């Protein structure tokens, strides 16, 4: 089995996790065959992350932007969440583009079913916040989740996000960094 080699781009490390952005080529391989991609980099593949909605978002939103040399690819790719001890892809997180004119960036995320309610995404977002604090362009992190997704709301609140707006079927939470 090949040895996992970190890419030459940013990787966020926490106590239990590595949060690693995928290159454009890796992102393409990941949507073509998540199992083969994971095995190629020496990891246990995710069991649930690559659903139809995720594939469509990657194809329609992330890939067209990650290949644009005028854009920061770290804000247009999927970051895989790797559980260190199991060497398993257990989640994913991404941005919905670069910071806007107000310094606001939106995140979206998911955790494999078998790893939910274990603090994985709370730790992931905490690591991401720590990393984003080093970027002067980012002033606010935003996340929107379903109004009845109490687990997701709790993950954000544990990371000091505050409810900004309630809609009929969703909740927007924000965290000010500066």
mmCIF file of C-alpha atoms in Angstrom:
data_model
loop_
_atom_site.group_PDB
_atom_site.id
_atom_site.type_symbol
_atom_site.label_atom_id
_atom_site.label_comp_id
_atom_site.label_asym_id
_atom_site.label_seq_id
_atom_site.Cartn_x
_atom_site.Cartn_y
_atom_site.Cartn_z
ATOM 1 C CA UNK A 1 0.000 0.000 0.000
ATOM 2 C CA UNK A 2 1.409 3.454 -0.919
ATOM 3 C CA UNK A 3 2.590 5.697 1.859
ATOM 4 C CA UNK A 4 0.536 8.834 2.517
ATOM 5 C CA UNK A 5 2.571 11.892 1.551
ATOM 6 C CA UNK A 6 1.211 15.325 2.449
ATOM 7 C CA UNK A 7 0.759 17.645 -0.523
ATOM 8 C CA UNK A 8 2.871 20.761 -0.946
ATOM 9 C CA UNK A 9 -0.067 22.912 0.166
ATOM 10 C CA UNK A 10 -1.614 23.718 3.514
ATOM 11 C CA UNK A 11 -2.674 20.958 5.861
ATOM 12 C CA UNK A 12 -4.378 21.596 9.151
ATOM 13 C CA UNK A 13 -3.384 19.332 12.045
ATOM 14 C CA UNK A 14 -5.392 18.859 15.219
ATOM 15 C CA UNK A 15 -5.070 16.375 18.071
ATOM 16 C CA UNK A 16 -6.875 13.539 16.229
ATOM 17 C CA UNK A 17 -7.179 14.830 12.691
ATOM 18 C CA UNK A 18 -5.486 15.938 9.508
ATOM 19 C CA UNK A 19 -7.587 18.303 7.410
ATOM 20 C CA UNK A 20 -6.172 18.203 3.915
ATOM 21 C CA UNK A 21 -7.211 20.157 0.813
ATOM 22 C CA UNK A 22 -7.391 18.246 -2.448
ATOM 23 C CA UNK A 23 -5.641 19.475 -5.563
ATOM 24 C CA UNK A 24 -7.707 19.811 -8.737
ATOM 25 C CA UNK A 25 -6.446 16.442 -10.016
ATOM 26 C CA UNK A 26 -7.135 14.779 -6.670
ATOM 27 C CA UNK A 27 -10.634 16.248 -6.609
ATOM 28 C CA UNK A 28 -11.319 14.766 -10.058
ATOM 29 C CA UNK A 29 -10.016 11.364 -8.943
ATOM 30 C CA UNK A 30 -12.077 11.596 -5.766
ATOM 31 C CA UNK A 31 -15.356 12.101 -7.654
ATOM 32 C CA UNK A 32 -14.504 9.417 -10.211
ATOM 33 C CA UNK A 33 -13.794 6.780 -7.564
ATOM 34 C CA UNK A 34 -13.601 7.786 -3.885
ATOM 35 C CA UNK A 35 -12.515 4.262 -2.911
ATOM 36 C CA UNK A 36 -9.650 4.116 -5.426
ATOM 37 C CA UNK A 37 -8.562 7.652 -4.619
ATOM 38 C CA UNK A 38 -8.337 6.898 -0.882
ATOM 39 C CA UNK A 39 -6.444 3.674 -1.479
ATOM 40 C CA UNK A 40 -3.963 5.482 -3.759
ATOM 41 C CA UNK A 41 -3.013 7.861 -0.962
ATOM 42 C CA UNK A 42 -2.938 5.111 1.656
ATOM 43 C CA UNK A 43 -6.191 5.886 3.455
ATOM 44 C CA UNK A 44 -9.394 4.044 4.290
ATOM 45 C CA UNK A 45 -12.093 5.575 2.058
ATOM 46 C CA UNK A 46 -15.094 7.493 3.303
ATOM 47 C CA UNK A 47 -18.229 5.402 3.461
ATOM 48 C CA UNK A 48 -20.802 8.136 2.877
ATOM 49 C CA UNK A 49 -19.335 11.445 1.693
ATOM 50 C CA UNK A 50 -19.655 11.151 -2.083
ATOM 51 C CA UNK A 51 -23.390 11.315 -2.670
ATOM 52 C CA UNK A 52 -25.074 12.732 -5.784
ATOM 53 C CA UNK A 53 -25.430 16.247 -4.310
ATOM 54 C CA UNK A 54 -21.744 16.344 -3.370
ATOM 55 C CA UNK A 55 -20.707 15.160 -6.838
ATOM 56 C CA UNK A 56 -22.848 17.834 -8.480
ATOM 57 C CA UNK A 57 -21.437 20.562 -6.221
ATOM 58 C CA UNK A 58 -17.880 19.493 -7.034
ATOM 59 C CA UNK A 59 -18.537 19.322 -10.769
ATOM 60 C CA UNK A 60 -20.592 22.515 -11.041
ATOM 61 C CA UNK A 61 -19.075 24.762 -8.361
ATOM 62 C CA UNK A 62 -15.662 23.628 -7.162
ATOM 63 C CA UNK A 63 -13.877 22.296 -10.257
ATOM 64 C CA UNK A 64 -14.612 25.249 -12.556
ATOM 65 C CA UNK A 65 -13.213 27.613 -9.915
ATOM 66 C CA UNK A 66 -10.236 25.594 -8.642
ATOM 67 C CA UNK A 67 -8.716 25.689 -12.114
ATOM 68 C CA UNK A 68 -9.048 29.489 -12.387
ATOM 69 C CA UNK A 69 -5.576 30.943 -11.777
ATOM 70 C CA UNK A 70 -7.136 34.182 -10.514
ATOM 71 C CA UNK A 71 -8.758 32.384 -7.577
ATOM 72 C CA UNK A 72 -7.307 30.877 -4.426
ATOM 73 C CA UNK A 73 -7.749 27.096 -4.886
ATOM 74 C CA UNK A 74 -7.955 26.480 -1.135
ATOM 75 C CA UNK A 75 -11.356 28.188 -1.137
ATOM 76 C CA UNK A 76 -12.615 26.104 -4.091
ATOM 77 C CA UNK A 77 -11.791 22.553 -3.135
ATOM 78 C CA UNK A 78 -12.911 19.857 -0.743
ATOM 79 C CA UNK A 79 -10.790 19.382 2.336
ATOM 80 C CA UNK A 80 -10.844 15.770 3.491
ATOM 81 C CA UNK A 81 -10.902 15.043 7.213
ATOM 82 C CA UNK A 82 -8.557 12.199 8.107
ATOM 83 C CA UNK A 83 -8.705 10.417 11.452
ATOM 84 C CA UNK A 84 -4.999 9.934 12.223
ATOM 85 C CA UNK A 85 -5.043 6.678 14.182
ATOM 86 C CA UNK A 86 -7.312 4.854 11.711
ATOM 87 C CA UNK A 87 -5.887 6.582 8.620
ATOM 88 C CA UNK A 88 -9.487 6.943 7.444
ATOM 89 C CA UNK A 89 -11.309 9.684 5.569
ATOM 90 C CA UNK A 90 -14.126 10.448 8.004
ATOM 91 C CA UNK A 91 -15.478 13.738 6.743
ATOM 92 C CA UNK A 92 -15.152 16.656 4.410
ATOM 93 C CA UNK A 93 -15.383 20.404 4.575
ATOM 94 C CA UNK A 94 -15.314 23.086 1.915
ATOM 95 C CA UNK A 95 -15.797 26.779 1.352
ATOM 96 C CA UNK A 96 -18.428 28.327 -0.868
ATOM 97 C CA UNK A 97 -15.782 30.534 -2.464
ATOM 98 C CA UNK A 98 -13.282 33.126 -1.349
ATOM 99 C CA UNK A 99 -14.061 35.802 1.239
ATOM 100 C CA UNK A 100 -16.520 38.396 -0.086
ATOM 101 C CA UNK A 101 -15.967 42.163 0.076
ATOM 102 C CA UNK A 102 -16.912 42.106 3.769
ATOM 103 C CA UNK A 103 -14.436 39.329 4.550
ATOM 104 C CA UNK A 104 -17.179 36.727 4.960
ATOM 105 C CA UNK A 105 -16.619 33.137 3.891
ATOM 106 C CA UNK A 106 -19.160 30.311 4.017
ATOM 107 C CA UNK A 107 -18.403 26.705 4.943
ATOM 108 C CA UNK A 108 -20.202 23.430 4.321
ATOM 109 C CA UNK A 109 -19.285 20.079 5.855
ATOM 110 C CA UNK A 110 -20.226 16.471 6.406
ATOM 111 C CA UNK A 111 -19.166 13.576 8.608
ATOM 112 C CA UNK A 112 -19.385 9.850 7.847
ATOM 113 C CA UNK A 113 -22.244 8.197 9.725
ATOM 114 C CA UNK A 114 -19.960 5.998 11.809
ATOM 115 C CA UNK A 115 -18.004 9.019 13.070
ATOM 116 C CA UNK A 116 -20.856 11.308 14.024
ATOM 117 C CA UNK A 117 -21.333 12.412 17.641
ATOM 118 C CA UNK A 118 -17.644 11.855 18.392
ATOM 119 C CA UNK A 119 -16.499 15.462 18.177
ATOM 120 C CA UNK A 120 -14.879 14.994 14.765
ATOM 121 C CA UNK A 121 -16.568 17.953 13.055
ATOM 122 C CA UNK A 122 -16.294 20.141 16.155
ATOM 123 C CA UNK A 123 -12.531 19.525 16.098
ATOM 124 C CA UNK A 124 -12.397 20.012 12.317
ATOM 125 C CA UNK A 125 -14.100 23.395 12.461
ATOM 126 C CA UNK A 126 -11.918 24.468 15.403
ATOM 127 C CA UNK A 127 -8.833 23.639 13.317
ATOM 128 C CA UNK A 128 -10.235 25.482 10.322
ATOM 129 C CA UNK A 129 -10.990 28.549 12.483
ATOM 130 C CA UNK A 130 -7.421 28.540 13.803
ATOM 131 C CA UNK A 131 -6.094 28.387 10.222
ATOM 132 C CA UNK A 132 -8.473 31.110 8.950
ATOM 133 C CA UNK A 133 -7.373 33.485 11.712
ATOM 134 C CA UNK A 134 -4.020 33.686 9.902
ATOM 135 C CA UNK A 135 -5.728 35.124 6.797
ATOM 136 C CA UNK A 136 -6.349 38.875 7.112
ATOM 137 C CA UNK A 137 -8.987 38.735 4.360
ATOM 138 C CA UNK A 138 -11.297 36.524 6.451
ATOM 139 C CA UNK A 139 -13.303 38.384 9.074
ATOM 140 C CA UNK A 140 -16.449 36.240 9.415
ATOM 141 C CA UNK A 141 -17.236 32.546 8.920
ATOM 142 C CA UNK A 142 -20.800 31.696 7.986
ATOM 143 C CA UNK A 143 -22.596 28.337 7.942
ATOM 144 C CA UNK A 144 -26.160 27.491 6.983
ATOM 145 C CA UNK A 145 -27.764 24.287 8.164
ATOM 146 C CA UNK A 146 -31.240 22.780 8.264
ATOM 147 C CA UNK A 147 -33.325 24.192 11.101
ATOM 148 C CA UNK A 148 -33.943 20.713 12.510
ATOM 149 C CA UNK A 149 -30.293 19.580 12.296
ATOM 150 C CA UNK A 150 -29.578 20.035 15.996
ATOM 151 C CA UNK A 151 -26.253 18.174 15.789
ATOM 152 C CA UNK A 152 -24.891 20.566 13.162
ATOM 153 C CA UNK A 153 -26.121 23.606 15.069
ATOM 154 C CA UNK A 154 -24.494 22.243 18.242
ATOM 155 C CA UNK A 155 -21.159 21.695 16.404
ATOM 156 C CA UNK A 156 -21.165 25.323 15.297
ATOM 157 C CA UNK A 157 -22.215 26.662 18.694
ATOM 158 C CA UNK A 158 -19.399 24.687 20.371
ATOM 159 C CA UNK A 159 -17.089 26.699 18.119
ATOM 160 C CA UNK A 160 -18.689 29.987 19.268
ATOM 161 C CA UNK A 161 -20.862 30.552 16.195
ATOM 162 C CA UNK A 162 -24.007 32.544 16.969
ATOM 163 C CA UNK A 163 -27.373 32.277 15.267
ATOM 164 C CA UNK A 164 -27.604 35.174 12.843
ATOM 165 C CA UNK A 165 -30.831 34.397 11.019
ATOM 166 C CA UNK A 166 -33.631 31.842 11.114
ATOM 167 C CA UNK A 167 -35.464 30.915 7.931
ATOM 168 C CA UNK A 168 -38.405 28.557 7.472
ATOM 169 C CA UNK A 169 -36.222 25.502 6.925
ATOM 170 C CA UNK A 170 -32.688 26.643 7.769
ATOM 171 C CA UNK A 171 -30.541 28.542 10.247
ATOM 172 C CA UNK A 172 -27.577 30.764 9.453
ATOM 173 C CA UNK A 173 -24.843 30.966 12.064
ATOM 174 C CA UNK A 174 -21.810 33.244 12.021
ATOM 175 C CA UNK A 175 -18.504 33.599 13.822
ATOM 176 C CA UNK A 176 -16.614 36.886 13.819
ATOM 177 C CA UNK A 177 -12.864 36.378 13.709
ATOM 178 C CA UNK A 178 -11.759 40.025 13.908
#
